[in-house]
mmCIF file with all atom_site columns, C-alpha atoms in Angstrom:
data_model
loop_
_atom_site.group_PDB
_atom_site.id
_atom_site.type_symbol
_atom_site.label_atom_id
_atom_site.label_alt_id
_atom_site.label_comp_id
_atom_site.label_asym_id
_atom_site.label_entity_id
_atom_site.label_seq_id
_atom_site.pdbx_PDB_ins_code
_atom_site.Cartn_x
_atom_site.Cartn_y
_atom_site.Cartn_z
_atom_site.occupancy
_atom_site.B_iso_or_equiv
_atom_site.pdbx_formal_charge
_atom_site.auth_seq_id
_atom_site.auth_comp_id
_atom_site.auth_asym_id
_atom_site.auth_atom_id
_atom_site.pdbx_PDB_model_num
ATOM 1   C CA . MET A 1 1   ? 43.224 83.786  27.827 1.00 0.00 ? 1   MET A CA 1
ATOM 2   C CA . ASN A 1 2   ? 41.367 86.480  29.024 1.00 0.00 ? 2   ASN A CA 1
ATOM 3   C CA . SER A 1 3   ? 38.372 88.195  26.489 1.00 0.00 ? 3   SER A CA 1
ATOM 4   C CA . ILE A 1 4   ? 36.617 90.912  28.939 1.00 0.00 ? 4   ILE A CA 1
ATOM 5   C CA . LYS A 1 5   ? 38.357 94.074  27.574 1.00 0.00 ? 5   LYS A CA 1
ATOM 6   C CA . PHE A 1 6   ? 38.437 91.969  23.628 1.00 0.00 ? 6   PHE A CA 1
ATOM 7   C CA . LEU A 1 7   ? 33.933 91.648  23.429 1.00 0.00 ? 7   LEU A CA 1
ATOM 8   C CA . GLU A 1 8   ? 33.653 94.855  24.742 1.00 0.00 ? 8   GLU A CA 1
ATOM 9   C CA . GLN A 1 9   ? 34.897 96.364  22.593 1.00 0.00 ? 9   GLN A CA 1
ATOM 10  C CA . VAL A 1 10  ? 33.397 93.991  19.527 1.00 0.00 ? 10  VAL A CA 1
ATOM 11  C CA . ASN A 1 11  ? 29.982 94.649  22.214 1.00 0.00 ? 11  ASN A CA 1
ATOM 12  C CA . GLN A 1 12  ? 30.803 99.006  21.327 1.00 0.00 ? 12  GLN A CA 1
ATOM 13  C CA . TYR A 1 13  ? 30.014 98.327  17.649 1.00 0.00 ? 13  TYR A CA 1
ATOM 14  C CA . HIS A 1 14  ? 27.343 95.999  17.488 1.00 0.00 ? 14  HIS A CA 1
ATOM 15  C CA . LEU A 1 15  ? 26.021 93.465  20.670 1.00 0.00 ? 15  LEU A CA 1
ATOM 16  C CA . LEU A 1 16  ? 27.702 89.372  19.418 1.00 0.00 ? 16  LEU A CA 1
ATOM 17  C CA . SER A 1 17  ? 24.636 86.643  20.645 1.00 0.00 ? 17  SER A CA 1
ATOM 18  C CA . LYS A 1 18  ? 26.787 83.767  23.054 1.00 0.00 ? 18  LYS A CA 1
ATOM 19  C CA . GLU A 1 19  ? 26.666 81.744  19.283 1.00 0.00 ? 19  GLU A CA 1
ATOM 20  C CA . SER A 1 20  ? 28.991 84.194  18.098 1.00 0.00 ? 20  SER A CA 1
ATOM 21  C CA . ILE A 1 21  ? 31.075 85.015  21.045 1.00 0.00 ? 21  ILE A CA 1
ATOM 22  C CA . THR A 1 22  ? 32.031 81.078  21.450 1.00 0.00 ? 22  THR A CA 1
ATOM 23  C CA . ALA A 1 23  ? 32.476 81.341  17.444 1.00 0.00 ? 23  ALA A CA 1
ATOM 24  C CA . LEU A 1 24  ? 34.783 83.943  17.468 1.00 0.00 ? 24  LEU A CA 1
ATOM 25  C CA . LEU A 1 25  ? 37.327 83.144  20.501 1.00 0.00 ? 25  LEU A CA 1
ATOM 26  C CA . SER A 1 26  ? 37.688 79.942  19.184 1.00 0.00 ? 26  SER A CA 1
ATOM 27  C CA . ILE A 1 27  ? 39.681 80.718  16.263 1.00 0.00 ? 27  ILE A CA 1
ATOM 28  C CA . CYS A 1 28  ? 41.525 83.725  19.207 1.00 0.00 ? 28  CYS A CA 1
ATOM 29  C CA . THR A 1 29  ? 44.802 83.225  20.543 1.00 0.00 ? 29  THR A CA 1
ATOM 30  C CA . GLU A 1 30  ? 47.085 85.384  22.721 1.00 0.00 ? 30  GLU A CA 1
ATOM 31  C CA . GLU A 1 31  ? 50.211 85.858  21.279 1.00 0.00 ? 31  GLU A CA 1
ATOM 32  C CA . LYS A 1 32  ? 53.313 88.492  22.639 1.00 0.00 ? 32  LYS A CA 1
ATOM 33  C CA . TYR A 1 33  ? 54.992 90.416  20.757 1.00 0.00 ? 33  TYR A CA 1
ATOM 34  C CA . HIS A 1 34  ? 59.164 92.136  21.728 1.00 0.00 ? 34  HIS A CA 1
ATOM 35  C CA . LYS A 1 35  ? 59.684 95.485  20.937 1.00 0.00 ? 35  LYS A CA 1
ATOM 36  C CA . ASN A 1 36  ? 60.419 96.411  17.792 1.00 0.00 ? 36  ASN A CA 1
ATOM 37  C CA . ASP A 1 37  ? 58.745 92.861  16.765 1.00 0.00 ? 37  ASP A CA 1
ATOM 38  C CA . LEU A 1 38  ? 56.801 92.733  13.530 1.00 0.00 ? 38  LEU A CA 1
ATOM 39  C CA . LEU A 1 39  ? 53.371 91.422  13.475 1.00 0.00 ? 39  LEU A CA 1
ATOM 40  C CA . LEU A 1 40  ? 53.497 92.098  9.357  1.00 0.00 ? 40  LEU A CA 1
ATOM 41  C CA . GLU A 1 41  ? 56.228 92.878  7.905  1.00 0.00 ? 41  GLU A CA 1
ATOM 42  C CA . SER A 1 42  ? 55.703 94.927  4.158  1.00 0.00 ? 42  SER A CA 1
ATOM 43  C CA . GLY A 1 43  ? 55.224 92.710  1.359  1.00 0.00 ? 43  GLY A CA 1
ATOM 44  C CA . SER A 1 44  ? 53.896 90.704  3.106  1.00 0.00 ? 44  SER A CA 1
ATOM 45  C CA . MET A 1 45  ? 50.689 88.942  3.021  1.00 0.00 ? 45  MET A CA 1
ATOM 46  C CA . ALA A 1 46  ? 48.152 89.782  6.217  1.00 0.00 ? 46  ALA A CA 1
ATOM 47  C CA . ARG A 1 47  ? 47.103 87.124  7.948  1.00 0.00 ? 47  ARG A CA 1
ATOM 48  C CA . TYR A 1 48  ? 45.815 88.310  11.402 1.00 0.00 ? 48  TYR A CA 1
ATOM 49  C CA . TYR A 1 49  ? 43.660 90.366  12.706 1.00 0.00 ? 49  TYR A CA 1
ATOM 50  C CA . TYR A 1 50  ? 44.771 92.027  15.835 1.00 0.00 ? 50  TYR A CA 1
ATOM 51  C CA . PHE A 1 51  ? 43.245 93.050  18.846 1.00 0.00 ? 51  PHE A CA 1
ATOM 52  C CA . ILE A 1 52  ? 45.532 95.323  22.210 1.00 0.00 ? 52  ILE A CA 1
ATOM 53  C CA . LYS A 1 53  ? 45.710 94.143  25.559 1.00 0.00 ? 53  LYS A CA 1
ATOM 54  C CA . SER A 1 54  ? 48.372 95.710  26.102 1.00 0.00 ? 54  SER A CA 1
ATOM 55  C CA . GLY A 1 55  ? 51.524 97.944  24.564 1.00 0.00 ? 55  GLY A CA 1
ATOM 56  C CA . LEU A 1 56  ? 51.577 100.019 21.375 1.00 0.00 ? 56  LEU A CA 1
ATOM 57  C CA . VAL A 1 57  ? 52.068 99.170  17.842 1.00 0.00 ? 57  VAL A CA 1
ATOM 58  C CA . GLY A 1 58  ? 52.653 101.569 14.963 1.00 0.00 ? 58  GLY A CA 1
ATOM 59  C CA . TYR A 1 59  ? 52.157 101.129 11.874 1.00 0.00 ? 59  TYR A CA 1
ATOM 60  C CA . TYR A 1 60  ? 54.525 102.694 9.320  1.00 0.00 ? 60  TYR A CA 1
ATOM 61  C CA . THR A 1 61  ? 55.696 102.278 5.246  1.00 0.00 ? 61  THR A CA 1
ATOM 62  C CA . ILE A 1 62  ? 59.147 103.083 4.817  1.00 0.00 ? 62  ILE A CA 1
ATOM 63  C CA . ASP A 1 63  ? 60.140 106.206 2.151  1.00 0.00 ? 63  ASP A CA 1
ATOM 64  C CA . GLU A 1 64  ? 62.247 105.989 -0.715 1.00 0.00 ? 64  GLU A CA 1
ATOM 65  C CA . GLU A 1 65  ? 65.112 107.279 1.507  1.00 0.00 ? 65  GLU A CA 1
ATOM 66  C CA . GLY A 1 66  ? 64.370 103.959 3.682  1.00 0.00 ? 66  GLY A CA 1
ATOM 67  C CA . SER A 1 67  ? 62.793 106.454 6.463  1.00 0.00 ? 67  SER A CA 1
ATOM 68  C CA . SER A 1 68  ? 60.010 105.037 8.558  1.00 0.00 ? 68  SER A CA 1
ATOM 69  C CA . ILE A 1 69  ? 57.029 106.706 7.571  1.00 0.00 ? 69  ILE A CA 1
ATOM 70  C CA . TYR A 1 70  ? 54.294 106.289 10.740 1.00 0.00 ? 70  TYR A CA 1
ATOM 71  C CA . LYS A 1 71  ? 50.396 106.453 9.401  1.00 0.00 ? 71  LYS A CA 1
ATOM 72  C CA . ILE A 1 72  ? 49.108 105.707 12.533 1.00 0.00 ? 72  ILE A CA 1
ATOM 73  C CA . PHE A 1 73  ? 49.288 104.291 16.035 1.00 0.00 ? 73  PHE A CA 1
ATOM 74  C CA . PHE A 1 74  ? 47.786 101.834 17.930 1.00 0.00 ? 74  PHE A CA 1
ATOM 75  C CA . GLU A 1 75  ? 47.034 101.787 21.832 1.00 0.00 ? 75  GLU A CA 1
ATOM 76  C CA . GLU A 1 76  ? 45.533 99.920  23.895 1.00 0.00 ? 76  GLU A CA 1
ATOM 77  C CA . ASN A 1 77  ? 41.791 97.932  23.523 1.00 0.00 ? 77  ASN A CA 1
ATOM 78  C CA . SER A 1 78  ? 42.879 98.641  19.287 1.00 0.00 ? 78  SER A CA 1
ATOM 79  C CA . PHE A 1 79  ? 42.006 96.795  16.639 1.00 0.00 ? 79  PHE A CA 1
ATOM 80  C CA . VAL A 1 80  ? 44.568 96.328  14.047 1.00 0.00 ? 80  VAL A CA 1
ATOM 81  C CA . ALA A 1 81  ? 44.658 94.731  10.760 1.00 0.00 ? 81  ALA A CA 1
ATOM 82  C CA . SER A 1 82  ? 46.329 95.425  6.869  1.00 0.00 ? 82  SER A CA 1
ATOM 83  C CA . THR A 1 83  ? 42.537 95.861  6.957  1.00 0.00 ? 83  THR A CA 1
ATOM 84  C CA . ALA A 1 84  ? 43.258 97.111  2.609  1.00 0.00 ? 84  ALA A CA 1
ATOM 85  C CA . ALA A 1 85  ? 45.680 94.692  2.009  1.00 0.00 ? 85  ALA A CA 1
ATOM 86  C CA . ILE A 1 86  ? 43.078 91.701  3.393  1.00 0.00 ? 86  ILE A CA 1
ATOM 87  C CA . ILE A 1 87  ? 40.488 93.104  1.103  1.00 0.00 ? 87  ILE A CA 1
ATOM 88  C CA . LYS A 1 88  ? 42.497 93.227  -2.249 1.00 0.00 ? 88  LYS A CA 1
ATOM 89  C CA . ASN A 1 89  ? 44.187 89.951  -0.901 1.00 0.00 ? 89  ASN A CA 1
ATOM 90  C CA . GLU A 1 90  ? 47.460 91.109  -1.801 1.00 0.00 ? 90  GLU A CA 1
ATOM 91  C CA . PRO A 1 91  ? 51.047 91.730  0.057  1.00 0.00 ? 91  PRO A CA 1
ATOM 92  C CA . SER A 1 92  ? 50.912 94.924  2.669  1.00 0.00 ? 92  SER A CA 1
ATOM 93  C CA . ASP A 1 93  ? 52.708 97.834  1.656  1.00 0.00 ? 93  ASP A CA 1
ATOM 94  C CA . PHE A 1 94  ? 52.960 98.869  5.577  1.00 0.00 ? 94  PHE A CA 1
ATOM 95  C CA . ASN A 1 95  ? 54.542 97.077  8.170  1.00 0.00 ? 95  ASN A CA 1
ATOM 96  C CA . ILE A 1 96  ? 52.332 96.677  11.300 1.00 0.00 ? 96  ILE A CA 1
ATOM 97  C CA . ILE A 1 97  ? 55.832 96.871  14.780 1.00 0.00 ? 97  ILE A CA 1
ATOM 98  C CA . ALA A 1 98  ? 55.407 96.600  18.200 1.00 0.00 ? 98  ALA A CA 1
ATOM 99  C CA . LEU A 1 99  ? 56.429 100.135 19.562 1.00 0.00 ? 99  LEU A CA 1
ATOM 100 C CA . GLU A 1 100 ? 56.630 98.248  23.227 1.00 0.00 ? 100 GLU A CA 1
ATOM 101 C CA . ASP A 1 101 ? 56.416 95.023  24.378 1.00 0.00 ? 101 ASP A CA 1
ATOM 102 C CA . CYS A 1 102 ? 52.929 94.038  24.088 1.00 0.00 ? 102 CYS A CA 1
ATOM 103 C CA . SER A 1 103 ? 50.067 91.396  24.720 1.00 0.00 ? 103 SER A CA 1
ATOM 104 C CA . VAL A 1 104 ? 47.431 90.820  21.866 1.00 0.00 ? 104 VAL A CA 1
ATOM 105 C CA . ILE A 1 105 ? 43.960 88.532  20.389 1.00 0.00 ? 105 ILE A CA 1
ATOM 106 C CA . GLN A 1 106 ? 44.908 87.381  17.064 1.00 0.00 ? 106 GLN A CA 1
ATOM 107 C CA . TYR A 1 107 ? 42.783 85.580  15.173 1.00 0.00 ? 107 TYR A CA 1
ATOM 108 C CA . PRO A 1 108 ? 43.287 84.135  11.456 1.00 0.00 ? 108 PRO A CA 1
ATOM 109 C CA . VAL A 1 109 ? 41.552 86.728  9.106  1.00 0.00 ? 109 VAL A CA 1
ATOM 110 C CA . LYS A 1 110 ? 40.707 83.391  6.680  1.00 0.00 ? 110 LYS A CA 1
ATOM 111 C CA . ALA A 1 111 ? 38.869 82.237  9.389  1.00 0.00 ? 111 ALA A CA 1
ATOM 112 C CA . TYR A 1 112 ? 37.148 84.691  10.826 1.00 0.00 ? 112 TYR A CA 1
ATOM 113 C CA . ARG A 1 113 ? 36.214 86.067  7.251  1.00 0.00 ? 113 ARG A CA 1
ATOM 114 C CA . GLU A 1 114 ? 34.427 82.933  7.120  1.00 0.00 ? 114 GLU A CA 1
ATOM 115 C CA . LEU A 1 115 ? 32.978 83.137  10.413 1.00 0.00 ? 115 LEU A CA 1
ATOM 116 C CA . LEU A 1 116 ? 31.490 86.543  8.913  1.00 0.00 ? 116 LEU A CA 1
ATOM 117 C CA . GLU A 1 117 ? 29.369 84.366  6.327  1.00 0.00 ? 117 GLU A CA 1
ATOM 118 C CA . LYS A 1 118 ? 28.465 82.294  8.962  1.00 0.00 ? 118 LYS A CA 1
ATOM 119 C CA . HIS A 1 119 ? 27.198 84.854  11.616 1.00 0.00 ? 119 HIS A CA 1
ATOM 120 C CA . HIS A 1 120 ? 24.907 87.359  11.033 1.00 0.00 ? 120 HIS A CA 1
ATOM 121 C CA . ASP A 1 121 ? 26.012 89.952  14.187 1.00 0.00 ? 121 ASP A CA 1
ATOM 122 C CA . LEU A 1 122 ? 29.883 89.489  13.431 1.00 0.00 ? 122 LEU A CA 1
ATOM 123 C CA . ALA A 1 123 ? 29.340 90.496  10.300 1.00 0.00 ? 123 ALA A CA 1
ATOM 124 C CA . LEU A 1 124 ? 27.312 93.132  11.502 1.00 0.00 ? 124 LEU A CA 1
ATOM 125 C CA . PHE A 1 125 ? 30.711 93.869  13.899 1.00 0.00 ? 125 PHE A CA 1
ATOM 126 C CA . HIS A 1 126 ? 32.552 94.436  11.315 1.00 0.00 ? 126 HIS A CA 1
ATOM 127 C CA . ILE A 1 127 ? 30.367 96.329  9.134  1.00 0.00 ? 127 ILE A CA 1
ATOM 128 C CA . HIS A 1 128 ? 30.281 99.202  12.121 1.00 0.00 ? 128 HIS A CA 1
ATOM 129 C CA . TYR A 1 129 ? 33.499 98.872  13.405 1.00 0.00 ? 129 TYR A CA 1
ATOM 130 C CA . LEU A 1 130 ? 34.823 99.591  9.671  1.00 0.00 ? 130 LEU A CA 1
ATOM 131 C CA . GLU A 1 131 ? 32.720 102.336 9.137  1.00 0.00 ? 131 GLU A CA 1
ATOM 132 C CA . LYS A 1 132 ? 33.715 103.866 12.224 1.00 0.00 ? 132 LYS A CA 1
ATOM 133 C CA . ASN A 1 133 ? 37.073 103.426 11.882 1.00 0.00 ? 133 ASN A CA 1
ATOM 134 C CA . TRP A 1 134 ? 38.081 103.974 8.324  1.00 0.00 ? 134 TRP A CA 1
ATOM 135 C CA . VAL A 1 135 ? 35.437 105.984 7.492  1.00 0.00 ? 135 VAL A CA 1
ATOM 136 C CA . VAL A 1 136 ? 34.208 108.400 10.175 1.00 0.00 ? 136 VAL A CA 1
ATOM 137 C CA . LYS A 1 137 ? 37.641 108.250 11.813 1.00 0.00 ? 137 LYS A CA 1
ATOM 138 C CA . LYS A 1 138 ? 40.052 108.300 9.028  1.00 0.00 ? 138 LYS A CA 1
ATOM 139 C CA . GLU A 1 139 ? 38.610 111.306 7.123  1.00 0.00 ? 139 GLU A CA 1
ATOM 140 C CA . PRO A 1 140 ? 39.359 114.114 9.558  1.00 0.00 ? 140 PRO A CA 1
ATOM 141 C CA . LEU A 1 141 ? 42.801 112.581 9.043  1.00 0.00 ? 141 LEU A CA 1
ATOM 142 C CA . GLU A 1 142 ? 43.388 112.865 5.549  1.00 0.00 ? 142 GLU A CA 1
ATOM 143 C CA . VAL A 1 143 ? 41.553 116.362 5.350  1.00 0.00 ? 143 VAL A CA 1
ATOM 144 C CA . SER A 1 144 ? 44.104 117.186 8.089  1.00 0.00 ? 144 SER A CA 1
ATOM 145 C CA . LEU A 1 145 ? 47.216 116.090 5.948  1.00 0.00 ? 145 LEU A CA 1
ATOM 146 C CA . LYS A 1 146 ? 45.722 117.934 3.169  1.00 0.00 ? 146 LYS A CA 1
ATOM 147 C CA . PHE A 1 147 ? 44.898 121.520 3.949  1.00 0.00 ? 147 PHE A CA 1
ATOM 148 C CA . GLU A 1 148 ? 46.954 121.696 8.411  1.00 0.00 ? 148 GLU A CA 1
ATOM 149 C CA . ASN A 1 149 ? 50.384 122.236 8.947  1.00 0.00 ? 149 ASN A CA 1
ATOM 150 C CA . ALA A 1 150 ? 52.133 120.210 11.249 1.00 0.00 ? 150 ALA A CA 1
ATOM 151 C CA . LYS A 1 151 ? 52.197 122.605 13.632 1.00 0.00 ? 151 LYS A CA 1
ATOM 152 C CA . GLN A 1 152 ? 48.164 122.132 14.039 1.00 0.00 ? 152 GLN A CA 1
ATOM 153 C CA . ARG A 1 153 ? 48.556 118.573 13.749 1.00 0.00 ? 153 ARG A CA 1
ATOM 154 C CA . TYR A 1 154 ? 51.450 118.217 16.173 1.00 0.00 ? 154 TYR A CA 1
ATOM 155 C CA . LEU A 1 155 ? 48.554 120.457 18.637 1.00 0.00 ? 155 LEU A CA 1
ATOM 156 C CA . LEU A 1 156 ? 46.505 117.232 17.172 1.00 0.00 ? 156 LEU A CA 1
ATOM 157 C CA . LEU A 1 157 ? 48.562 115.299 18.553 1.00 0.00 ? 157 LEU A CA 1
ATOM 158 C CA . LEU A 1 158 ? 49.588 116.808 22.089 1.00 0.00 ? 158 LEU A CA 1
ATOM 159 C CA . GLU A 1 159 ? 46.119 116.669 22.928 1.00 0.00 ? 159 GLU A CA 1
ATOM 160 C CA . ASN A 1 160 ? 45.791 112.849 23.357 1.00 0.00 ? 160 ASN A CA 1
ATOM 161 C CA . GLN A 1 161 ? 49.025 113.358 26.187 1.00 0.00 ? 161 GLN A CA 1
ATOM 162 C CA . SER A 1 162 ? 48.342 109.513 26.739 1.00 0.00 ? 162 SER A CA 1
ATOM 163 C CA . LEU A 1 163 ? 49.578 108.645 23.324 1.00 0.00 ? 163 LEU A CA 1
ATOM 164 C CA . TYR A 1 164 ? 51.800 111.161 22.904 1.00 0.00 ? 164 TYR A CA 1
ATOM 165 C CA . LYS A 1 165 ? 53.890 110.494 26.344 1.00 0.00 ? 165 LYS A CA 1
ATOM 166 C CA . ARG A 1 166 ? 54.942 107.413 24.534 1.00 0.00 ? 166 ARG A CA 1
ATOM 167 C CA . LEU A 1 167 ? 56.683 108.073 21.133 1.00 0.00 ? 167 LEU A CA 1
ATOM 168 C CA . LYS A 1 168 ? 59.557 109.303 20.713 1.00 0.00 ? 168 LYS A CA 1
ATOM 169 C CA . GLN A 1 169 ? 60.932 112.747 18.931 1.00 0.00 ? 169 GLN A CA 1
ATOM 170 C CA . HIS A 1 170 ? 61.314 111.155 15.584 1.00 0.00 ? 170 HIS A CA 1
ATOM 171 C CA . GLN A 1 171 ? 58.323 108.571 15.408 1.00 0.00 ? 171 GLN A CA 1
ATOM 172 C CA . ILE A 1 172 ? 56.076 112.163 16.634 1.00 0.00 ? 172 ILE A CA 1
ATOM 173 C CA . ALA A 1 173 ? 58.076 113.524 13.060 1.00 0.00 ? 173 ALA A CA 1
ATOM 174 C CA . SER A 1 174 ? 57.849 110.597 10.747 1.00 0.00 ? 174 SER A CA 1
ATOM 175 C CA . TYR A 1 175 ? 53.435 110.939 11.879 1.00 0.00 ? 175 TYR A CA 1
ATOM 176 C CA . LEU A 1 176 ? 54.178 114.621 11.305 1.00 0.00 ? 176 LEU A CA 1
ATOM 177 C CA . GLY A 1 177 ? 55.744 114.189 7.886  1.00 0.00 ? 177 GLY A CA 1
ATOM 178 C CA . ILE A 1 178 ? 58.569 116.761 9.038  1.00 0.00 ? 178 ILE A CA 1
ATOM 179 C CA . THR A 1 179 ? 62.003 116.232 10.699 1.00 0.00 ? 179 THR A CA 1
ATOM 180 C CA . PRO A 1 180 ? 63.156 116.142 14.089 1.00 0.00 ? 180 PRO A CA 1
ATOM 181 C CA . THR A 1 181 ? 64.975 119.433 13.683 1.00 0.00 ? 181 THR A CA 1
ATOM 182 C CA . GLN A 1 182 ? 61.725 121.168 12.587 1.00 0.00 ? 182 GLN A CA 1
ATOM 183 C CA . LEU A 1 183 ? 59.829 119.413 15.227 1.00 0.00 ? 183 LEU A CA 1
ATOM 184 C CA . SER A 1 184 ? 62.115 120.731 17.467 1.00 0.00 ? 184 SER A CA 1
ATOM 185 C CA . ARG A 1 185 ? 61.344 124.473 15.789 1.00 0.00 ? 185 ARG A CA 1
ATOM 186 C CA . ILE A 1 186 ? 57.733 123.317 16.711 1.00 0.00 ? 186 ILE A CA 1
ATOM 187 C CA . LYS A 1 187 ? 58.394 122.109 20.108 1.00 0.00 ? 187 LYS A CA 1
ATOM 188 C CA . LYS A 1 188 ? 60.144 125.516 20.635 1.00 0.00 ? 188 LYS A CA 1
ATOM 189 C CA . GLU A 1 189 ? 57.881 127.763 19.197 1.00 0.00 ? 189 GLU A CA 1
ATOM 190 C CA . ILE A 1 190 ? 54.934 126.358 21.428 1.00 0.00 ? 190 ILE A CA 1
ATOM 191 C CA . ASN A 1 191 ? 57.123 126.699 24.590 1.00 0.00 ? 191 ASN A CA 1
ATOM 192 C CA . ARG A 1 192 ? 57.367 130.473 24.276 1.00 0.00 ? 192 ARG A CA 1
#
């Protein structure tokens, strides 16, 4: 298992000791998921944390009409999990789906949480990761949803061209909370 990028990402949040690295890698496996495979199905317990080595993953729920509502997308070198479900020890409200063929490093929730209790530096990595990604990054997204219109959010998404080019139009529309027809209108308006 090539874990270089994985460890580089972990160490960006907090440097781990050799002992902690060895312990963490001992619970990791490399897995492949094909496009449209579910890494986690809504209503199931979250059993793993994931690190995306290659591919694109979406995090979505299903509305009353049966449509997919995308909350966020994860590209390479991202950590993915149903964090709220893990913390609450409840079934996930979200699906995690491979939007492309993916290679991931996955590690079991139970074993990882046991390591957090034994390895202070690993616990600090986890805290710093949560703070940055579930507080600092998430807050502007929530403000954006409340105060910006779909066109403004679309323009923000356009700034991340590597992600934008990988998404289907219905996924973008879902993420923005609009219909594909509304998305077409926004795109025409911008391209005038």
